[in-house]
Structure formats: structure tokens, C-alpha cells
Coordinates of C-alpha atoms in Angstrom, one line a residue:
X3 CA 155.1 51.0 96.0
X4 CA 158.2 50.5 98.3
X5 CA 158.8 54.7 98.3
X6 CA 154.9 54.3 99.9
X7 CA 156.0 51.7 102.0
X8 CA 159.5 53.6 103.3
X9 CA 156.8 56.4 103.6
X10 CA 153.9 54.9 105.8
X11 CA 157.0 53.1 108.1
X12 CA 158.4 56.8 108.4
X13 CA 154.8 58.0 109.2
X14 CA 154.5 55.0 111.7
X15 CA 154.2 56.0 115.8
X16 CA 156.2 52.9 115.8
X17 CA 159.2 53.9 113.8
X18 CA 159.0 57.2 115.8
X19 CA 159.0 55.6 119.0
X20 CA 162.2 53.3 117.9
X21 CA 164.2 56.0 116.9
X22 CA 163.8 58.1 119.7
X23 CA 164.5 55.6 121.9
X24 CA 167.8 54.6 120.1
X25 CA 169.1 58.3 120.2
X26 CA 168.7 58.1 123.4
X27 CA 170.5 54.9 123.8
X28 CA 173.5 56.5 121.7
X29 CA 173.7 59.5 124.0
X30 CA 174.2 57.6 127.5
X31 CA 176.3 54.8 124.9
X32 CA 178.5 58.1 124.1
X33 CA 178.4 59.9 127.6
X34 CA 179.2 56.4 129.3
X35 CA 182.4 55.9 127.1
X36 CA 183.5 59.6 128.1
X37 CA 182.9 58.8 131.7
X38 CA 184.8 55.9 131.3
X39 CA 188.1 57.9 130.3
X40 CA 187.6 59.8 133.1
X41 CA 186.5 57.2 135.5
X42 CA 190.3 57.4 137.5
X43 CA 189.7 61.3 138.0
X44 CA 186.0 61.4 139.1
X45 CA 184.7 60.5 142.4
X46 CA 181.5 58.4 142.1
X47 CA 178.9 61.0 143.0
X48 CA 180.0 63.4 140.6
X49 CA 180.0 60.7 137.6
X50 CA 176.2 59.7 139.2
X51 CA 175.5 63.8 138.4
X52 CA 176.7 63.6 135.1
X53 CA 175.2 61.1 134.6
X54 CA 171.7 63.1 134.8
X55 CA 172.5 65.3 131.7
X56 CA 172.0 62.2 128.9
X57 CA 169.0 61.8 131.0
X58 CA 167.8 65.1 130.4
X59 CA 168.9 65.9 126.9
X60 CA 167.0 62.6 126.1
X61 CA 163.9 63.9 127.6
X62 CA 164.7 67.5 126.4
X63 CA 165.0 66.4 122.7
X64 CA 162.9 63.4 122.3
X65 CA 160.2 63.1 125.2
X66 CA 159.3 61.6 127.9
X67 CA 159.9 58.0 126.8
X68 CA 162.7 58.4 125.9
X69 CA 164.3 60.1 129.1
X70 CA 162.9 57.4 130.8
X71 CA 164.7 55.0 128.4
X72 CA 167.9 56.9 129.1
X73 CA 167.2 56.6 132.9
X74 CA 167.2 53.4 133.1
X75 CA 170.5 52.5 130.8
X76 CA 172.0 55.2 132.9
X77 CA 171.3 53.5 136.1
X78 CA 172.7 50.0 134.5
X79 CA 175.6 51.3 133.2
X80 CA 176.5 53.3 136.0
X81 CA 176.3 50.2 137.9
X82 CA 178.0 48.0 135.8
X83 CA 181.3 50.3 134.8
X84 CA 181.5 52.4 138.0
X85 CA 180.2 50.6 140.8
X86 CA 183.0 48.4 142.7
X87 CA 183.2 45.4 141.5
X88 CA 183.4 46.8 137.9
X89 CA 181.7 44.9 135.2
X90 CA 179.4 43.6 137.2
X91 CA 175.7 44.1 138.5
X92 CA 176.7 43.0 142.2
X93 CA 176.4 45.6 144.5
X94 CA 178.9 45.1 147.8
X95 CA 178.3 48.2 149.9
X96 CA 175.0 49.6 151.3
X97 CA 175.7 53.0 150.4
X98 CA 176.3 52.0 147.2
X99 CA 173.1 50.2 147.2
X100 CA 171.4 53.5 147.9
X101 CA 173.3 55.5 145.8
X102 CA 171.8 53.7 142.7
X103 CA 168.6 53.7 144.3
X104 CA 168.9 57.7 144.7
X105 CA 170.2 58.3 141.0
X106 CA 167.5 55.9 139.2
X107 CA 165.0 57.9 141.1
X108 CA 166.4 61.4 140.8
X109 CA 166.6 60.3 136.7
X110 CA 163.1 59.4 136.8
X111 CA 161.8 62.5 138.8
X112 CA 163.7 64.8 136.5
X113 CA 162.7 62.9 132.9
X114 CA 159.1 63.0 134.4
X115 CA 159.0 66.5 135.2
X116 CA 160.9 67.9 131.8
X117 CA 158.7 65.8 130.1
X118 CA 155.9 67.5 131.5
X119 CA 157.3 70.7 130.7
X120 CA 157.9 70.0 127.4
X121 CA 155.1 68.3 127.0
X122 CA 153.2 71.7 128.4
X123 CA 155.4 73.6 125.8
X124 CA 154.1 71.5 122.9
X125 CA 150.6 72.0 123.5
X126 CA 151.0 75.3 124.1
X127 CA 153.1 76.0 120.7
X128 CA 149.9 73.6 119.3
X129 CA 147.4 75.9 120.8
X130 CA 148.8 79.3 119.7
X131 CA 149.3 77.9 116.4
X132 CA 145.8 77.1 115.9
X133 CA 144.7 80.0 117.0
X134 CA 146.9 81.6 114.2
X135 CA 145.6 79.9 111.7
X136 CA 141.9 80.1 112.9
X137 CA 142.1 83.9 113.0
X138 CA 143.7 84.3 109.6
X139 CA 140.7 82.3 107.9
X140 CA 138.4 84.7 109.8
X141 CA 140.0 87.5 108.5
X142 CA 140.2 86.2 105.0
X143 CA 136.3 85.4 105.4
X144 CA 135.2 88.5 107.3
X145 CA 133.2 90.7 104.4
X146 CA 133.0 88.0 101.9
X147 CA 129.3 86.8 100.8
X148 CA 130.3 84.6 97.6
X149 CA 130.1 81.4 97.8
X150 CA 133.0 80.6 95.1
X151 CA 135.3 82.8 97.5
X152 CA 134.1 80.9 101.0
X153 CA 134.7 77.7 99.2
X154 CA 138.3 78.8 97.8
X155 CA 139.5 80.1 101.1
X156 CA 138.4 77.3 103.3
X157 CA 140.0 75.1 100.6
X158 CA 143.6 76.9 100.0
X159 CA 144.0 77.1 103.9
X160 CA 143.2 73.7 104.8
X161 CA 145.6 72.6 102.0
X162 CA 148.4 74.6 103.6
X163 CA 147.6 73.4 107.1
X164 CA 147.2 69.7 106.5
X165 CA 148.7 69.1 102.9
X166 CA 146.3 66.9 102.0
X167 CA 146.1 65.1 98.3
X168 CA 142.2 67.1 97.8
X169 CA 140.3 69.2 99.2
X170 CA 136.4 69.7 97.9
X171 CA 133.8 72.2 99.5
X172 CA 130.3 71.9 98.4
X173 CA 128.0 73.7 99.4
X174 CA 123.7 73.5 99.5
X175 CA 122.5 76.1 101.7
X176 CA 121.2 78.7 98.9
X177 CA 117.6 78.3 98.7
X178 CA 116.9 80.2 95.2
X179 CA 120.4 78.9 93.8
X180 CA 122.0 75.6 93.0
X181 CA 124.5 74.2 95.0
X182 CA 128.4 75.2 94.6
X183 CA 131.1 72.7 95.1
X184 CA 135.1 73.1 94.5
X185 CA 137.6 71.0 94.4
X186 CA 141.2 72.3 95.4
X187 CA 144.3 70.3 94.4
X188 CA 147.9 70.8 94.1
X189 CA 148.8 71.8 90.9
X190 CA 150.8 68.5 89.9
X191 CA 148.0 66.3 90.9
X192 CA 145.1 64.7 89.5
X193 CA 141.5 64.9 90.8
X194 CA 141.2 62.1 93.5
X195 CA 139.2 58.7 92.4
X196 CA 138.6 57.1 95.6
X197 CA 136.5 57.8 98.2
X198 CA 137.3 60.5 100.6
X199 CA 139.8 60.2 103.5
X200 CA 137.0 62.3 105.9
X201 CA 134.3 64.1 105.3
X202 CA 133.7 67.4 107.6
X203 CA 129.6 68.3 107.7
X204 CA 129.4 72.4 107.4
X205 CA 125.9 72.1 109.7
X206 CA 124.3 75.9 109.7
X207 CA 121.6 77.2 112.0
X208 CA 119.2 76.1 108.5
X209 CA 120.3 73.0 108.3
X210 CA 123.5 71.2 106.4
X211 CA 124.9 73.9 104.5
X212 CA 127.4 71.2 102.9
X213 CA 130.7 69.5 103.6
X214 CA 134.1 69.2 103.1
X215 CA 135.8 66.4 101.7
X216 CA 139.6 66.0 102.2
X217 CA 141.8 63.4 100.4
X218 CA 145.4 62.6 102.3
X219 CA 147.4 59.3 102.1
X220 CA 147.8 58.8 105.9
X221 CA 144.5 59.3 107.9
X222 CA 143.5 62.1 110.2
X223 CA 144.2 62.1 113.9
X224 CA 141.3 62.2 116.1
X225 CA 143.0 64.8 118.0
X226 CA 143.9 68.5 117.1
X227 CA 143.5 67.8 113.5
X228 CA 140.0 66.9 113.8
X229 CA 139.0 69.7 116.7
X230 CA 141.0 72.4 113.9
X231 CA 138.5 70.9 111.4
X232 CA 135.7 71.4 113.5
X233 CA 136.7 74.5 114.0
X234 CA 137.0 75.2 110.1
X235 CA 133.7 74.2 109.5
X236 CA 132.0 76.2 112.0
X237 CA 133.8 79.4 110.8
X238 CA 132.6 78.1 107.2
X239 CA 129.5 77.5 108.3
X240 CA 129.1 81.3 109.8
X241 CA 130.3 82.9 106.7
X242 CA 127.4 80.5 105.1
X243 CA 124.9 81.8 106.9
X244 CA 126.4 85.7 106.6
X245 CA 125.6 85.0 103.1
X246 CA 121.9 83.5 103.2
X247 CA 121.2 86.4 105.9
X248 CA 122.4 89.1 103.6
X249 CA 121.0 87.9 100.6
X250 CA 117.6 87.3 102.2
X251 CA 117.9 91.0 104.0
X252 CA 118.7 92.4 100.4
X253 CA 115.5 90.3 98.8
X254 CA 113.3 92.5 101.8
X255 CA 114.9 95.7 100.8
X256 CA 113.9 95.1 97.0
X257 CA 110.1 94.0 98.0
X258 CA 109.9 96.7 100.2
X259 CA 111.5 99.4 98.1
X260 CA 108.8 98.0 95.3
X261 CA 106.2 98.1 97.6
X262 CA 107.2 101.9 98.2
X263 CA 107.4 102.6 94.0
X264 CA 103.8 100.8 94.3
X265 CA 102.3 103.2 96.5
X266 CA 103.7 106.1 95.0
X267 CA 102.8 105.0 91.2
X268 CA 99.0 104.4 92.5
X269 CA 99.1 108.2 94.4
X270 CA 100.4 109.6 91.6
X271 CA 97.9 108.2 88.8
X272 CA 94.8 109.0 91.2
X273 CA 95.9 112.1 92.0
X274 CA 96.2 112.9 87.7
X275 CA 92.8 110.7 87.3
X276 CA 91.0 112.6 89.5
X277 CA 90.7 116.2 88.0
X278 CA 89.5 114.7 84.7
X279 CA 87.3 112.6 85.7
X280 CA 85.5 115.3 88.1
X281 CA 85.7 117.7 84.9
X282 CA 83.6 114.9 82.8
X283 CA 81.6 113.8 85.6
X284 CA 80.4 117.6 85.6
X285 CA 79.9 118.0 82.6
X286 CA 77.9 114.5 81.7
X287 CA 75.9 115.2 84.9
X288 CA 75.0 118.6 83.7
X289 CA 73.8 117.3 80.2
X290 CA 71.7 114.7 81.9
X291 CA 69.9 117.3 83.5
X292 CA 66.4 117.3 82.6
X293 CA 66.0 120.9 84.8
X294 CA 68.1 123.1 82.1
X295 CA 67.9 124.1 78.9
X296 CA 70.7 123.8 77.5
X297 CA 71.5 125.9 73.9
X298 CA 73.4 124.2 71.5
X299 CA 76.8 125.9 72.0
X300 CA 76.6 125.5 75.4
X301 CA 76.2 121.9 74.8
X302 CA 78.2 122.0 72.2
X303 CA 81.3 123.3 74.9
X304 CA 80.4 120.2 77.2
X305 CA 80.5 117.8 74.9
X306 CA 83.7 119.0 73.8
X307 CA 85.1 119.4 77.4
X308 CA 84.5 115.4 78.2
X309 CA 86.2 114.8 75.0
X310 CA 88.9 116.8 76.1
X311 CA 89.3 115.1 79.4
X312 CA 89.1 111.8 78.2

């Protein structure tokens, strides 16, 4: 239970934001006491320029917060150790006054627009990345029409993208068939027990084709995770209905080749029924006949041609 715990607090947005923030804090804490060293042999504008780098390393390596965090030590402790009087927040001289007025905004401008850029970067790493992984399950899904395979793909890629606890896919779109459903796991753990962390709908042009139920210990966001879902089940769903479209196109070539066997089998029989049958017609017709004579061999070779025939 406390491994959980130390987990979910690792998890946490909260313990994130704390220990950015405090790395940032140790950077200007480190490049303050370096400045300090050198405070007799640096002129004040050059400390208030490096003074900018913790500022953006901060914003660089941990966000936008977090420059701003740095920022705004920066401007207090370059105040309080190397603004005259030292150790002090009283500011004597105008230009001093303007100084740190010019430096806490040039911080600022600079976390703001690195932050930006990183931020830029990250969504565009984000993007790319699900792009990656969208294309590589339609490749693995292009030319499949098995149910058991669509389920096993969707499954094994949305364990390795998420690493959730379970993964299920069931399916109910097959009109002549019973619905399929698999459950995907890691190979040390057991079937889950509880109910499911989220369930993603697999909605086809038919109808619900099914759903996917995913199991994970921390909760999805409502963010990319959930729009790469969406976009898992819509590719799911398409393969879904590739497979009800090509089964039901295969059922249309069977009737119709029957059909064709049908017509052929009927031509064929009439066509051998027909001769006979005009030979015994004939020859019944002709022994009906109250106009002829008929001698008894003659007869005789009649009756033995509609035996014949028949």
C-alpha cells in the first residue's frame, strides 16, 4: 500500500509542479553563490545578464512555471546581494530602480517566450508521435478481416502505448456470428476484477460494433490520451466494417454463383428431357390414332420405343 501511495504522489501534477519548481530554485541558489565569488570582478549589468541563463535553463528544462519561478528569485536575489546597499531590498539609486525593473521584465519576456517554444515543441513531438502510432495500427489492420486478429492488434498496441493493467475488445457487429471479445494482459498479471477504468464505444456505420475496455491504476487524461483513443476506435471500427462488407459481398457472390449453377442445372435437364419426351409423345400419339392401322410389329416397335425413352 505505501509503494501505491509513493506511486500516485509520483504520479501527482502536484508533486510534478513542486519539483520543478525547486530545481529551479537550486539553479539561481547555485548560479547566485557563483556570482557572489565573482561579485568584486563583475560590473552590475553583466551579473543582471547572467543572471538570465538560470532563467532560461529553468524554462528550457522544466517549463514555463518554472522559468517564471526562477525569474522572480533572480530578480530578489539580484537585488538583495548585488544591488548597493547589499543585503538588503532598499533600492537607493533610480537607475538602479530601473535596472531591476528591466531585468525582471526581460526574465519574464524570455521565460514566456521559451516557454512557448517549448511548449510548441512538445505538442509537436505529441503530434508526430501519434501520428506514428496511428499509422502503424493501420498498417497492421490493412488486409485483415478476422475478428480474433482486429481484436488482438487493437489490444497489443494500446498496451504498448498506454501500459494499461487490461485491455478487452469485444466485439457485436457480425450479424450471422456470435460476438468476439478478448482480453489482453501482461503476462504477470491476473484478469482485472473491478470495473473498468474507461470504456471506448467502437460505433460503426451499423450501429455499436463493440467497445474497448481498458484497466490502468491512474485514470486517463481527457486530453491526447482520450482523442488517441478516439482515434483507435474509429480505425477499429473501419476494419469492423471492412469485415461485415466483405463477408456480406462474399455471401452475394455464393447466392449469385448458385443462382448461375441453378440456371444452368435447369438448361441442361430440359435440354436432355426434351428429345425423349418428343420421341414418346410421338409415338403414344401415333398409337392413339384411330386413322391408322397399325400391324402388330409396327406397334410392337412403338411400344418398345416409349419404353425405351422412358
Amino acid at each position: 500500500m505505501v509503494k501505491s501511495l509513493i506511486y500516485q504522489l509520483r504520479s501527482s501534477n502536484l508533486f510534478n509542479f513542486l519539483r520543478r519548481n525547486l530545481l529551479a530554485i537550486g539553479v539561481v541558489i547555485l548560479a547566485t553563490a557563483g556570482l557572489y565569488l565573482l561579485r568584486a570582478s563583475l560590473n552590475t549589468p553583466t551579473i543582471a545578464l547572467l543572471y538570465l541563463l538560470p532563467v532560461l535553463l529553468s524554462t528550457i528544462l522544466w517549463g514555463l512555471t518554472s522559468g517564471l519561478t526562477a525569474g522572480l528569485l533572480s530578480f530578489l536575489t539580484f537585488n538583495y546581494f548585488f544591488i548597493q546597499p547589499y543585503y538588503t531590498f532598499k533600492v537607493n539609486h533610480t537607475q538602479d530602480i530601473i535596472a531591476l525593473i528591466i531585468f525582471f521584465l526581460v526574465s519574464v519576456l524570455i521565460s514566456q517566450l521559451v516557454g512557448r517554444a517549448k511548449q510548441n515543441l512538445v505538442v509537436v513531438e505529441a503530434r508526430e508521435e501519434e501520428l506514428s502510432s496511428l499509422y502503424e495500427i493501420s498498417s497492421n489492420l490493412a488486409g485483415v478481416y478476422q475478428q480474433a486478429e482486429i481484436a488482438n492488434i487493437l489490444g497489443a498496441q494500446i498496451q504498448k502505448i498506454f501500459q494499461v493493467q487490461g485491455v478487452e475488445i469485444v466485439f457485436c457487429t457480425s450479424m450471422d456470428e456470435d460476438g468476439f471479445s478478448t482480453l489482453i494482459i501482461p503476462a504477470e498479471e491476473e484478469k482485472p476484477q473491478d470495473k473498468p477504468t474507461l470504456v471506448v464505444p467502437l460505433e460503426t456505420a451499423r450501429g455499436m460494433g463493440g467497445e474497448i475496455r481498458l484497466w490502468r491504476n491512474t485514470p486517463f487524461d481527457s486530453g491526447p490520451e482520450n482523442r488517441i483513443l478516439s482515434a483507435i476506435a474509429a480505425l477499429g471500427a473501419l476494419a469492423l466494417e471492412r469485415v461485415e462488407l466483405t463477408r456480406a459481398e462474399t455471401k452475394a457472390r455464393v447466392l449469385e454463383e448458385s443462382d448461375r449453377m441453378k440456371s444452368a442445372l435447369l438448361s441442361s435437364v430440359s435440354h436432355e428431357l426434351r428429345t425423349p419426351l418428343s420421341t414418346i409423345k410421338a409415338s403414344a400419339t401415333s398409337l392413339l390414332s384411330s386413322e391408322v392401322e397399325w400391324e402388330m410389329e409396327a406397334r410392337l416397335d412403338l411400344l418398345n420405343a416409349i419404353d425405351e425413352e422412358t
